[in-house]
Short mmCIF file of C-alpha atoms and ligand atoms in Angstrom, two decimals:
data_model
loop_
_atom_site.label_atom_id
_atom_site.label_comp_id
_atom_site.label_asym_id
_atom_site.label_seq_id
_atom_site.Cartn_x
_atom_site.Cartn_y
_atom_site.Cartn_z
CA UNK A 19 22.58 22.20 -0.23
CA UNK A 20 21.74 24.06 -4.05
CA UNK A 21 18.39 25.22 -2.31
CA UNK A 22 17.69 26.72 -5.89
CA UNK A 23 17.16 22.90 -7.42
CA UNK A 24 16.87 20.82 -4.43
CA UNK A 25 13.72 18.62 -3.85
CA UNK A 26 13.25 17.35 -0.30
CA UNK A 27 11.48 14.00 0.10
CA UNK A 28 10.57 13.23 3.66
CA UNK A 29 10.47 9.89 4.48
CA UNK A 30 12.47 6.97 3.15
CA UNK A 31 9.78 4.35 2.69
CA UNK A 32 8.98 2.89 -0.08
CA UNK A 33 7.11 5.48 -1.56
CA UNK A 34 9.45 8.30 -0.57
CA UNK A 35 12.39 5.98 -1.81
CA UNK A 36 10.69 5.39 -5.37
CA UNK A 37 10.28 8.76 -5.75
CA UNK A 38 13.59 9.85 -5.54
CA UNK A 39 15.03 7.47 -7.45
CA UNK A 40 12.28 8.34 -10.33
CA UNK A 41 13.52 11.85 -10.01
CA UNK A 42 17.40 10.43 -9.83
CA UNK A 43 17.01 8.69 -13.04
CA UNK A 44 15.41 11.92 -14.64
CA UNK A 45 18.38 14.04 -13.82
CA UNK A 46 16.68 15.68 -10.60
CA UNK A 47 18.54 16.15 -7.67
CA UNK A 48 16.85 14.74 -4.56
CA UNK A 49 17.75 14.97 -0.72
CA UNK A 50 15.80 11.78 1.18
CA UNK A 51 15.39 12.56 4.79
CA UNK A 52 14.78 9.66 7.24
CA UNK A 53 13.60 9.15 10.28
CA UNK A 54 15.11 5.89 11.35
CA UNK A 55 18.79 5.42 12.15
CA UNK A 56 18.91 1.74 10.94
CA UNK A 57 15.90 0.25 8.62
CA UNK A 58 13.74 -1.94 11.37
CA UNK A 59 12.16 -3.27 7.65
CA UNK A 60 12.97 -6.67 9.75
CA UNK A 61 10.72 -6.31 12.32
CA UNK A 62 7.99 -5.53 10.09
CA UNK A 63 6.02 -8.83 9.33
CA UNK A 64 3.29 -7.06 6.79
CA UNK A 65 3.65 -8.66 2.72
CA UNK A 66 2.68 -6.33 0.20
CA UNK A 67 0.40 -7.78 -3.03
CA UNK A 68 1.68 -5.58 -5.68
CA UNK A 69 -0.14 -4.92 -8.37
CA UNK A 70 1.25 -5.82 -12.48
CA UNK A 71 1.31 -1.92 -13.17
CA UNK A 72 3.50 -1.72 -9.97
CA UNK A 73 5.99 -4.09 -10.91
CA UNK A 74 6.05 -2.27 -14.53
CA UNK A 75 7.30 0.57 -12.54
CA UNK A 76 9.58 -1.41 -10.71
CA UNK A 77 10.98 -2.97 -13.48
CA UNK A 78 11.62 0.96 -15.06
CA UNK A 79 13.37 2.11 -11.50
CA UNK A 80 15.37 -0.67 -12.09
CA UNK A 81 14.08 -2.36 -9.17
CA UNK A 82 13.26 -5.58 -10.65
CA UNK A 83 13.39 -8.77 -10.24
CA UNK A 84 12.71 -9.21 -6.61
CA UNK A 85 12.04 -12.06 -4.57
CA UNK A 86 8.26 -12.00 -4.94
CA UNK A 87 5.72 -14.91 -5.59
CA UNK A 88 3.73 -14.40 -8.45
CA UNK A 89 -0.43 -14.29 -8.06
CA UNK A 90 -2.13 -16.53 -10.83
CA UNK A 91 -5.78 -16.41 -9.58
CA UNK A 92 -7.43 -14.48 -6.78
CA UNK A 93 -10.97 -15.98 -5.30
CA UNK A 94 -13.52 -13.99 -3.46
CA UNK A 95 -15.78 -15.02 -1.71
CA UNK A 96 -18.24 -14.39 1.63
CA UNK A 97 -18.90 -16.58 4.83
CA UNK A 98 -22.24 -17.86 5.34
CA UNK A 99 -23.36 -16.23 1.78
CA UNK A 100 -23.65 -17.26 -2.10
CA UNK A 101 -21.89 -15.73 -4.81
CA UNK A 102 -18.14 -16.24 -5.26
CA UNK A 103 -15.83 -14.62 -7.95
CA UNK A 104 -12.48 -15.47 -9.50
CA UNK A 105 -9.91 -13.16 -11.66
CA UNK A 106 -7.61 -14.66 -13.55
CA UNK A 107 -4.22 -13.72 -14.93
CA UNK A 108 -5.28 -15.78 -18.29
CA UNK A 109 -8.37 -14.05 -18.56
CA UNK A 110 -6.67 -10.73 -18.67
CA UNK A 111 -3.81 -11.65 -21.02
CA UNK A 112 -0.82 -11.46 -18.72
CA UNK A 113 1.18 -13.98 -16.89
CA UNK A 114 0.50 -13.05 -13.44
CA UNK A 115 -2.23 -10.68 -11.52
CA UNK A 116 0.25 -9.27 -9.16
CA UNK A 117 3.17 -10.66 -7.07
CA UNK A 118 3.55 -11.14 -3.08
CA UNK A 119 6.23 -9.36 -1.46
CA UNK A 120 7.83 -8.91 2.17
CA UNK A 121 7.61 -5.35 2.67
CA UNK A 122 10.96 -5.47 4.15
CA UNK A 123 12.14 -6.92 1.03
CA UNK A 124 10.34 -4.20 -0.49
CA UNK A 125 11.83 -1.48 1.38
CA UNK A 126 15.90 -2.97 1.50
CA UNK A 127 16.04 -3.34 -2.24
CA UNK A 128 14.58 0.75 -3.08
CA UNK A 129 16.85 1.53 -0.22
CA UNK A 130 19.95 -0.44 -1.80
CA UNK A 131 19.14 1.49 -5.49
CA UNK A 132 18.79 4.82 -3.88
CA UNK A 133 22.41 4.43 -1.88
CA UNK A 134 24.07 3.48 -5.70
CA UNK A 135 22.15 6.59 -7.54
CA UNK A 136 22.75 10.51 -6.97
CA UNK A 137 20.57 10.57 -4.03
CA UNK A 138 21.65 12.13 -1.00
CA UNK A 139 20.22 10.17 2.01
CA UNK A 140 20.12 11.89 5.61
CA UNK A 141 19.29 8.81 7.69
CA UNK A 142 18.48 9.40 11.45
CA UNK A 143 16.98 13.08 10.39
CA UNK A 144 13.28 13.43 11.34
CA UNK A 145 11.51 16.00 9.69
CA UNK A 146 9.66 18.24 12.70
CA UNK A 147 7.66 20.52 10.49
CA UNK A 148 7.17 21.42 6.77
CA UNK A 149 5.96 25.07 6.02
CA UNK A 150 5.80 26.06 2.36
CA UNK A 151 6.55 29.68 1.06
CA UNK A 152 6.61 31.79 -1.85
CA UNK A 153 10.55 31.04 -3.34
CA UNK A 154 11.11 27.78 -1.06
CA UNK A 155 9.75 26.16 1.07
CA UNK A 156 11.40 24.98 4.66
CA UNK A 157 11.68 21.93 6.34
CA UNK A 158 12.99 22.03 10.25
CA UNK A 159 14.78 18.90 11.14
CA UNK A 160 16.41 17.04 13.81
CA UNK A 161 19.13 15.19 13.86
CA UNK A 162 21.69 14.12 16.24
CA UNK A 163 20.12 16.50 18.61
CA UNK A 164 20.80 19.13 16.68
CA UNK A 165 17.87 21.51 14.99
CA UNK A 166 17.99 23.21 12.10
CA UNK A 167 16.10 24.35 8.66
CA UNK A 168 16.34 23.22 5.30
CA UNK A 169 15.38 25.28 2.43
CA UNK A 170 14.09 23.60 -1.21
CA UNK A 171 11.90 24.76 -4.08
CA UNK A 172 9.76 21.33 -3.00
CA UNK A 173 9.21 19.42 -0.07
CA UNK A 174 7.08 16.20 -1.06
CA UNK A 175 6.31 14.67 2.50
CA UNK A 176 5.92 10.84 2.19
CA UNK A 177 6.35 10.07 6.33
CA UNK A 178 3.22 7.63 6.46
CA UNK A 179 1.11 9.71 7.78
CA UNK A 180 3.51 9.37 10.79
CA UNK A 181 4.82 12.00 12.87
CA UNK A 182 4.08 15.62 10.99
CA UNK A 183 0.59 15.86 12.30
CA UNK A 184 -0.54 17.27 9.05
CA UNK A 185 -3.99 17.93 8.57
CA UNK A 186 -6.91 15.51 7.77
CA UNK A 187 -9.67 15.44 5.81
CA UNK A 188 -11.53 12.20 6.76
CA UNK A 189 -10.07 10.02 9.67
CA UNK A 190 -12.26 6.80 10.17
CA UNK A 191 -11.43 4.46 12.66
CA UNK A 192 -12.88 0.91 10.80
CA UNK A 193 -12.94 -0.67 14.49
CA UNK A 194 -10.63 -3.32 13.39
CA UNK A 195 -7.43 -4.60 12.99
CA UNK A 196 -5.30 -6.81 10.67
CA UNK A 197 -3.11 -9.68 12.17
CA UNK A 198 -0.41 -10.56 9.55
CA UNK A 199 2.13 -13.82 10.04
CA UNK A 200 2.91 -16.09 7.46
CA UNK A 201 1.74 -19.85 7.50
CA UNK A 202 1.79 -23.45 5.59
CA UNK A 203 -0.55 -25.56 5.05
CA UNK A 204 -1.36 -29.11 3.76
CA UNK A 205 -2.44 -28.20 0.42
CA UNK A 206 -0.10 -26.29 -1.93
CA UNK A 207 -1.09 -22.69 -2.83
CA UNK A 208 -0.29 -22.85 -7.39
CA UNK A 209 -0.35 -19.64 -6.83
CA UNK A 210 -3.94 -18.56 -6.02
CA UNK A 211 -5.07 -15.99 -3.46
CA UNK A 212 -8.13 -16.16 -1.17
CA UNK A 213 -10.30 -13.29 -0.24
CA UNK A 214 -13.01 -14.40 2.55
CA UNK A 215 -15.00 -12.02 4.10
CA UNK A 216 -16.91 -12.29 7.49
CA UNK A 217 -19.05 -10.33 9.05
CA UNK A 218 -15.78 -9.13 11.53
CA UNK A 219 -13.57 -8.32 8.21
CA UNK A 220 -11.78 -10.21 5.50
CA UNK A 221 -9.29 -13.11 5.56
CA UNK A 222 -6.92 -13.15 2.87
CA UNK A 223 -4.40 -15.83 2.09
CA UNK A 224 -1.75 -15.49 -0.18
CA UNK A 225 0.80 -17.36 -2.21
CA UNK A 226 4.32 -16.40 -0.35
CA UNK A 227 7.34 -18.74 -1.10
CA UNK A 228 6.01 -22.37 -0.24
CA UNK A 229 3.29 -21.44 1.98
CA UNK A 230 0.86 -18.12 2.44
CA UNK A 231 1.27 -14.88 3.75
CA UNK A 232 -2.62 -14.27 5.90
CA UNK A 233 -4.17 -11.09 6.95
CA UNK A 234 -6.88 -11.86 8.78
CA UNK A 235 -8.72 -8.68 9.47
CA UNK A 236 -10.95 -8.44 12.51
CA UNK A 237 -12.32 -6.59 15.49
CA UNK A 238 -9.31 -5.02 17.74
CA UNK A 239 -9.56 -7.29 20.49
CA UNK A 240 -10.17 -10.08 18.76
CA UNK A 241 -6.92 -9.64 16.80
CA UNK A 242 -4.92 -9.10 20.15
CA UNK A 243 -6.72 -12.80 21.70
CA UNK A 244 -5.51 -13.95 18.06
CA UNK A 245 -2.08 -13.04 18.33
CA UNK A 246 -1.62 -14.34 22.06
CA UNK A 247 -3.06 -18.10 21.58
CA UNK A 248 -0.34 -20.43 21.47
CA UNK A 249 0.50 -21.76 17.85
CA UNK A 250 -1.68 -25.17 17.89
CA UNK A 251 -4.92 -23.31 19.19
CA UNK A 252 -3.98 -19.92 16.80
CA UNK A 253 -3.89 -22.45 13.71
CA UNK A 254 -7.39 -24.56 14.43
CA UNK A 255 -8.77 -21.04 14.68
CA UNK A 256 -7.91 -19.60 11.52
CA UNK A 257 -8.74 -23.46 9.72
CA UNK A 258 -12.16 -22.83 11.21
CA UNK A 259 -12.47 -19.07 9.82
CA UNK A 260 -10.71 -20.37 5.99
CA UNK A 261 -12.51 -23.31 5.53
CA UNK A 262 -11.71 -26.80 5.13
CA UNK A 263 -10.11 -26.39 1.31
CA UNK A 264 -6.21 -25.81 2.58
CA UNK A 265 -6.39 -28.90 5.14
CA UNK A 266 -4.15 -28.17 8.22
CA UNK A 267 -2.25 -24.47 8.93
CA UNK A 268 0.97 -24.61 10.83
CA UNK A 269 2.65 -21.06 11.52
CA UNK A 270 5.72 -19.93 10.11
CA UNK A 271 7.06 -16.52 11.44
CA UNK A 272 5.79 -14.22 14.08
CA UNK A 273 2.34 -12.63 14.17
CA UNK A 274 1.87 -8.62 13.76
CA UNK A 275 -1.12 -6.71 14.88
CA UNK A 276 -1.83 -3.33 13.07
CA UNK A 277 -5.30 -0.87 13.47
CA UNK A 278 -6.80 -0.08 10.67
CA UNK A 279 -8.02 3.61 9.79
CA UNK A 280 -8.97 5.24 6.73
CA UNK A 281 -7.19 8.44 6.58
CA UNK A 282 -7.28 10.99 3.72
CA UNK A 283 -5.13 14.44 4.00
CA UNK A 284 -5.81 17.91 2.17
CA UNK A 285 -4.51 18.23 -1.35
CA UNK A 286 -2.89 21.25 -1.09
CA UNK A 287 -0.63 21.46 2.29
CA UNK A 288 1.10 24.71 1.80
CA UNK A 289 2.41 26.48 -1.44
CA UNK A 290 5.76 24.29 -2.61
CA UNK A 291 4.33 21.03 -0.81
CA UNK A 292 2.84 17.90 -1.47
CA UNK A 293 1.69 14.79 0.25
CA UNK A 294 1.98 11.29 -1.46
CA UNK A 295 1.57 7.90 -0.64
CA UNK A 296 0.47 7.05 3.14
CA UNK A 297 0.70 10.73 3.97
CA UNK A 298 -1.63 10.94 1.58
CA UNK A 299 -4.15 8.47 1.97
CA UNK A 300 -3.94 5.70 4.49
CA UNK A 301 -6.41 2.68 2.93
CA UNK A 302 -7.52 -0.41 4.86
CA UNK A 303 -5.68 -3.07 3.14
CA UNK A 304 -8.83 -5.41 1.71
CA UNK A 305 -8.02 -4.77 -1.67
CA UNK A 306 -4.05 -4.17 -1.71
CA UNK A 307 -3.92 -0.95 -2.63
CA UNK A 308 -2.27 1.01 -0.38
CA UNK A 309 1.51 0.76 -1.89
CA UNK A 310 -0.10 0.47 -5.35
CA UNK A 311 -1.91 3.72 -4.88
CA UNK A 312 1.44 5.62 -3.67
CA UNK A 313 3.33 4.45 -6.16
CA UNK A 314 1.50 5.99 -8.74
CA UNK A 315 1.45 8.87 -6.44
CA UNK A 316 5.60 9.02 -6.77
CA UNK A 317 5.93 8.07 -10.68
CA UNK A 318 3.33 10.62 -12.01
CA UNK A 319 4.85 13.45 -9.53
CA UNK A 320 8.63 12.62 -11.04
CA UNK A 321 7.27 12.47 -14.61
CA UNK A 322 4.98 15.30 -14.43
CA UNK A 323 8.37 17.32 -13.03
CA UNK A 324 10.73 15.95 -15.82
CA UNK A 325 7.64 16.80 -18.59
CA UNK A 326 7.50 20.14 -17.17
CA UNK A 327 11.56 20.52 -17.76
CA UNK A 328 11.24 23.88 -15.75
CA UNK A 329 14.03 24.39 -13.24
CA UNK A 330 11.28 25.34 -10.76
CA UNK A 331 9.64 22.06 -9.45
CA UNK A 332 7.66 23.30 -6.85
CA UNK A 333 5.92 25.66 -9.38
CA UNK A 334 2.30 26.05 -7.80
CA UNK A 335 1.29 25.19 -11.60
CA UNK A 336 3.23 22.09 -11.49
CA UNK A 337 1.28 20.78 -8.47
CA UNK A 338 -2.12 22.03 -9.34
CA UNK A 339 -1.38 19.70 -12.57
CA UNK A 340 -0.37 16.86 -10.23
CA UNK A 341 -3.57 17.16 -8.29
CA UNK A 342 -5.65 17.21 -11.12
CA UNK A 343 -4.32 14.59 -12.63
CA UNK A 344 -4.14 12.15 -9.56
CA UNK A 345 -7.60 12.93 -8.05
CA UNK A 346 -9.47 10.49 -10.53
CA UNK A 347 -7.19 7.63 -9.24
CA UNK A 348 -6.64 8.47 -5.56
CA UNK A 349 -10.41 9.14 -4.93
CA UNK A 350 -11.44 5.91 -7.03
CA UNK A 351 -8.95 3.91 -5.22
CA UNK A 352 -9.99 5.40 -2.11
CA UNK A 353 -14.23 4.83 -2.61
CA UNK A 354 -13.61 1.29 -3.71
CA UNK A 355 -11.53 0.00 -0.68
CA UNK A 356 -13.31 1.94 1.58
CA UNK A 357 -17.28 0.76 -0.27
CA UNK A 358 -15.76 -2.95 0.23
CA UNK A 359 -15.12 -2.59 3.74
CA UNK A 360 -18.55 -1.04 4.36
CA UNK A 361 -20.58 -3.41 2.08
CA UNK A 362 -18.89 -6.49 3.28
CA UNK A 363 -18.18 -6.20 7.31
CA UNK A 364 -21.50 -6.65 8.53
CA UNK A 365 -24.32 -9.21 9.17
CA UNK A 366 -27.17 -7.56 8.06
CA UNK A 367 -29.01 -10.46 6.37
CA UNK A 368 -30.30 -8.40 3.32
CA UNK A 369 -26.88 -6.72 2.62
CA UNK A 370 -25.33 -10.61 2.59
CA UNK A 371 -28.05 -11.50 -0.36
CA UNK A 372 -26.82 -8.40 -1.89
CA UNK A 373 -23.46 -9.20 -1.62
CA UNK A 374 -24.23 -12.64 -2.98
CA UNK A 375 -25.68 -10.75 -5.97
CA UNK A 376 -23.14 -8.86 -6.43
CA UNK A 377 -20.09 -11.62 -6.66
CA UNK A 378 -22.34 -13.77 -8.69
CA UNK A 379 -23.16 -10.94 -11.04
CA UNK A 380 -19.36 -10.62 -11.10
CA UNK A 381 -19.31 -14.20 -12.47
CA UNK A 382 -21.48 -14.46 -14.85
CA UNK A 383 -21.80 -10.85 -16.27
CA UNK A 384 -19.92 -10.94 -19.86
CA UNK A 385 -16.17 -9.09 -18.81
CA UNK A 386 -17.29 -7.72 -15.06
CA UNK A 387 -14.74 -9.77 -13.77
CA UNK A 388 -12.12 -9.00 -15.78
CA UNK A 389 -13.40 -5.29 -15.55
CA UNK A 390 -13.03 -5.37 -12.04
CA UNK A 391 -9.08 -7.05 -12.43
CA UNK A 392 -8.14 -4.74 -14.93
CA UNK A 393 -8.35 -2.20 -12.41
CA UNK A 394 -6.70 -3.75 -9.24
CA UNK A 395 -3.75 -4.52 -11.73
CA UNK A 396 -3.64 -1.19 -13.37
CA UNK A 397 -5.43 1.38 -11.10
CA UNK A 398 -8.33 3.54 -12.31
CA UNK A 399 -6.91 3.61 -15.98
CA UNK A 400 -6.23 0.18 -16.40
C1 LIG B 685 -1.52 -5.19 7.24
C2 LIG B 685 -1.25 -4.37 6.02
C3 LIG B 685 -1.24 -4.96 4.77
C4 LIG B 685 -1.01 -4.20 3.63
N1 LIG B 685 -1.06 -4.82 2.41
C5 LIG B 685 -0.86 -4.08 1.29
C6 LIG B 685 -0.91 -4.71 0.00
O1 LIG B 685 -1.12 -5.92 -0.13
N2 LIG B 685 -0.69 -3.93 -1.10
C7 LIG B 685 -0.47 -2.58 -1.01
O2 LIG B 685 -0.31 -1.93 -2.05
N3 LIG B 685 -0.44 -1.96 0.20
C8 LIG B 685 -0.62 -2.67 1.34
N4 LIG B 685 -0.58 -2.06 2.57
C9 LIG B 685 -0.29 -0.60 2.62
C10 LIG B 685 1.21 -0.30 2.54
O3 LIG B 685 1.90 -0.93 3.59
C11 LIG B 685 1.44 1.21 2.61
O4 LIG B 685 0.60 1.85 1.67
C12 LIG B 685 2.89 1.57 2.30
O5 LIG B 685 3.76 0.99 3.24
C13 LIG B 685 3.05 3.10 2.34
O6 LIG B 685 4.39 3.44 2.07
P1 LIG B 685 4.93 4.88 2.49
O7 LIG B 685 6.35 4.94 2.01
O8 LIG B 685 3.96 5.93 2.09
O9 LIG B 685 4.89 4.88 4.10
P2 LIG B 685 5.72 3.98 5.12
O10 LIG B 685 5.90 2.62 4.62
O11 LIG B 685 5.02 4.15 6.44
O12 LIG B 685 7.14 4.72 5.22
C14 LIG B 685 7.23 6.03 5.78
C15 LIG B 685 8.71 6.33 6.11
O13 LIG B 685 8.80 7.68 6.57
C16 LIG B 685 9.64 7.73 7.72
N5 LIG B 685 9.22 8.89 8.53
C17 LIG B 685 8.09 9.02 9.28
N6 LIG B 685 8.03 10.24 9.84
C18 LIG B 685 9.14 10.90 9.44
C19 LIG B 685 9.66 12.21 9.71
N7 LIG B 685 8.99 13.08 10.49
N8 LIG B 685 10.84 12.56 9.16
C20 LIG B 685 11.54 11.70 8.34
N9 LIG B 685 11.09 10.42 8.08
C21 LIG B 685 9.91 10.05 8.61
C22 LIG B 685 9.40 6.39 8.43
O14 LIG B 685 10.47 6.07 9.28
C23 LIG B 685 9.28 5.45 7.22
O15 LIG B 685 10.54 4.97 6.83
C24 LIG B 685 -0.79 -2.80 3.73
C25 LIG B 685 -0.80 -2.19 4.99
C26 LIG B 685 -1.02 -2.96 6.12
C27 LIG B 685 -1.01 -2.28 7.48
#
């Protein structure tokens, strides 16, 4: 390994993946460490909404078209409360809001582009610590049983917020879960996306293929009772937390359980370091914005290092830059998913007229709407 040019991206998600193939396609050379032998995308059940300004970076990886269903219109609305709000793709000028995509999807197709670029991938190879340093920083490893150090001028960790144990700054336990599976239902989706929330968390349906991908967000235990009612008794329950609107649910797929936290790591790890992504910032998923978020994180890091055109990319002025740049975003990003969750998952009576207020003001307020779409298509900027 050229330690003197070598960037080390731990983790081959999606974010770690995009990454390096941003910083492939701008003439870096990139080593992707892995933890997983085999991808288990499979066994993941979770669909991603991505957001227009993702898929714009998608399509410049060269990682587009995928098989994704496009979002038209997205309606919001509370349980037992006025107010409701809908963004439209028309409104804003563009064909669709975002598109619906199995993560595993996701994942296979950035892994596919990264095994055809200049990438070198070291699957099986879990990073066991990251320690930065003056000229290099080092990243112990094992693999195959085997330990050992690698040596690069940067080590960007993108793990998930996995297995490194890196520090946190905030780490909020929301005391609830999502439960993901896919369903169909009598009435045909055009498209549109649902965003309910009760008291216990939000239900969101959206358009995937010929029928809807749901995350129904709710308290732990709940979500586990969920998960283990048979399929008849599983799909009365959720057409009695939707509504009556989508007529009868029948389940396609297996259901997936996953806690929710809110976790937000230190900027600055150690000197040649960075976190992006879910190592980053780990959102609940209300407003989709987890991937969205990281993404950014990767394309700004590969640009910033291909502006720069130094041979040094781990140049402590380099990454000061990046963190500038990307608080605005990541702490935006972060506020508003995490203000949702705590403005909308309760049953204090005053805070549901509020709410109310709120989604109605959404509606009839000249542009709030598309204000408020504008920047869970683009991010921060849009
Ligand atoms: C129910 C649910 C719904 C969601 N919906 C959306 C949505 O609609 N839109 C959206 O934008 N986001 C959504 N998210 C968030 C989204 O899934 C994450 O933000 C995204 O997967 C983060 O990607 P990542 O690459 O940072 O991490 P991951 O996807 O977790 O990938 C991390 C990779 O690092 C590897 N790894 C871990 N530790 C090590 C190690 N020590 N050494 C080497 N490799 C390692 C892992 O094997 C894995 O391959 C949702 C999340 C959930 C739970």
């Amino acid at each position: 390994m050229d330690e003197a040019n070598n960037i080390i991206v731990v983790g081959g998600g999606p974010v770690g993946n995009a990454l390096a193939l941003a910083l492939d396609r701008r003439g870096r050379r990139v080593t992707v460490l892995e933890a997983q032998s085999r991808s288990n995308a499979d066994d993941d059940a979770r669909t991603l909404a991505l957001s227009h300004g993702s898929r714009l970076i998608l399509e410049r990886l060269g990682v587009w078209p995928l098989k994704a269903t496009p979002i038209t219109r997205i309606f919001v609305s509370q349980r037992g409360g006025f107010g409701r709000v809908e963004l439209s793709a028309d409104a804003v000028g563009i064909a669709a809001l975002g598109h619906v995509i199995e993560y595993g999807e996701l994942r296979r197709a950035l892994a596919a582009a990264v095994q055809s670029s200049g990438v070198t991938v070291e699957a099986g190879c879990a990073a066991t610590a990251v320690k930065g340093g003056g000229e290099h920083a080092v990243v112990a490893i094992e693999q195959a049983g085997l330990q050992r150090d690698l040596r690069a001028r940067l080590a960007v960790v993108a793990d998930g917020g996995g297995g490194l144990n890196l520090s946190q700054v905030k780490n909020h336990d929301y005391g609830q879960s999502a439960l993901v599976c896919d369903v169909v239902s009598d009435q045909a989706h055009h498209n549109r996306a649902y965003e309910r929330f009760t008291e216990a968390g939000p239900l969101a349906l959206l358009p995937h293929g010929a029928g809807w991908s749901l995350v129904w967000t709710t308290r732990p235990e709940c979500a586990q009772e969920l998960a283990a009612l048979d399929d008849r008794a599983f799909c009365a329950r959720l057409g009695a937390a939707a509504g009556t609107a989508f007529g009868m649910f029948a389940l396609r797929g297996r259901r997936q359980v996953f806690p929710l936290r809110l976790k937000v790591a230190g900027q600055a790890l150690a000197p040649r370091c960075v976190l992006i992504g879910n190592a980053a910032q780990t959102l609940h998923p209300v407003a989709g914005q987890g991937f969205n978020l990281g993404l950014r994180d990767a394309y700004e890091l590969a640009r910033l290092i291909a502006a720069h055109g130094a041979p040094d990319p781990g140049a402590q002025s380099l990454l000061n830059t990046f963190f500038a740049q990307r608080r605005f975003d990541r702490t935006a990003t972060i506020l508003f998913t995490d203000s949702l969750i705590r403005l909308f998952s309760n049953d204090i009576p005053l805070l549901r007229s509020v709410r109310g207020l709120g989604l109605a003001a959404l509606t009839v307020l000249p542009g709030a709407a598309n204000f408020l779409a504008r920047r869970m298509i683009f991010g921060v900027r849009g």
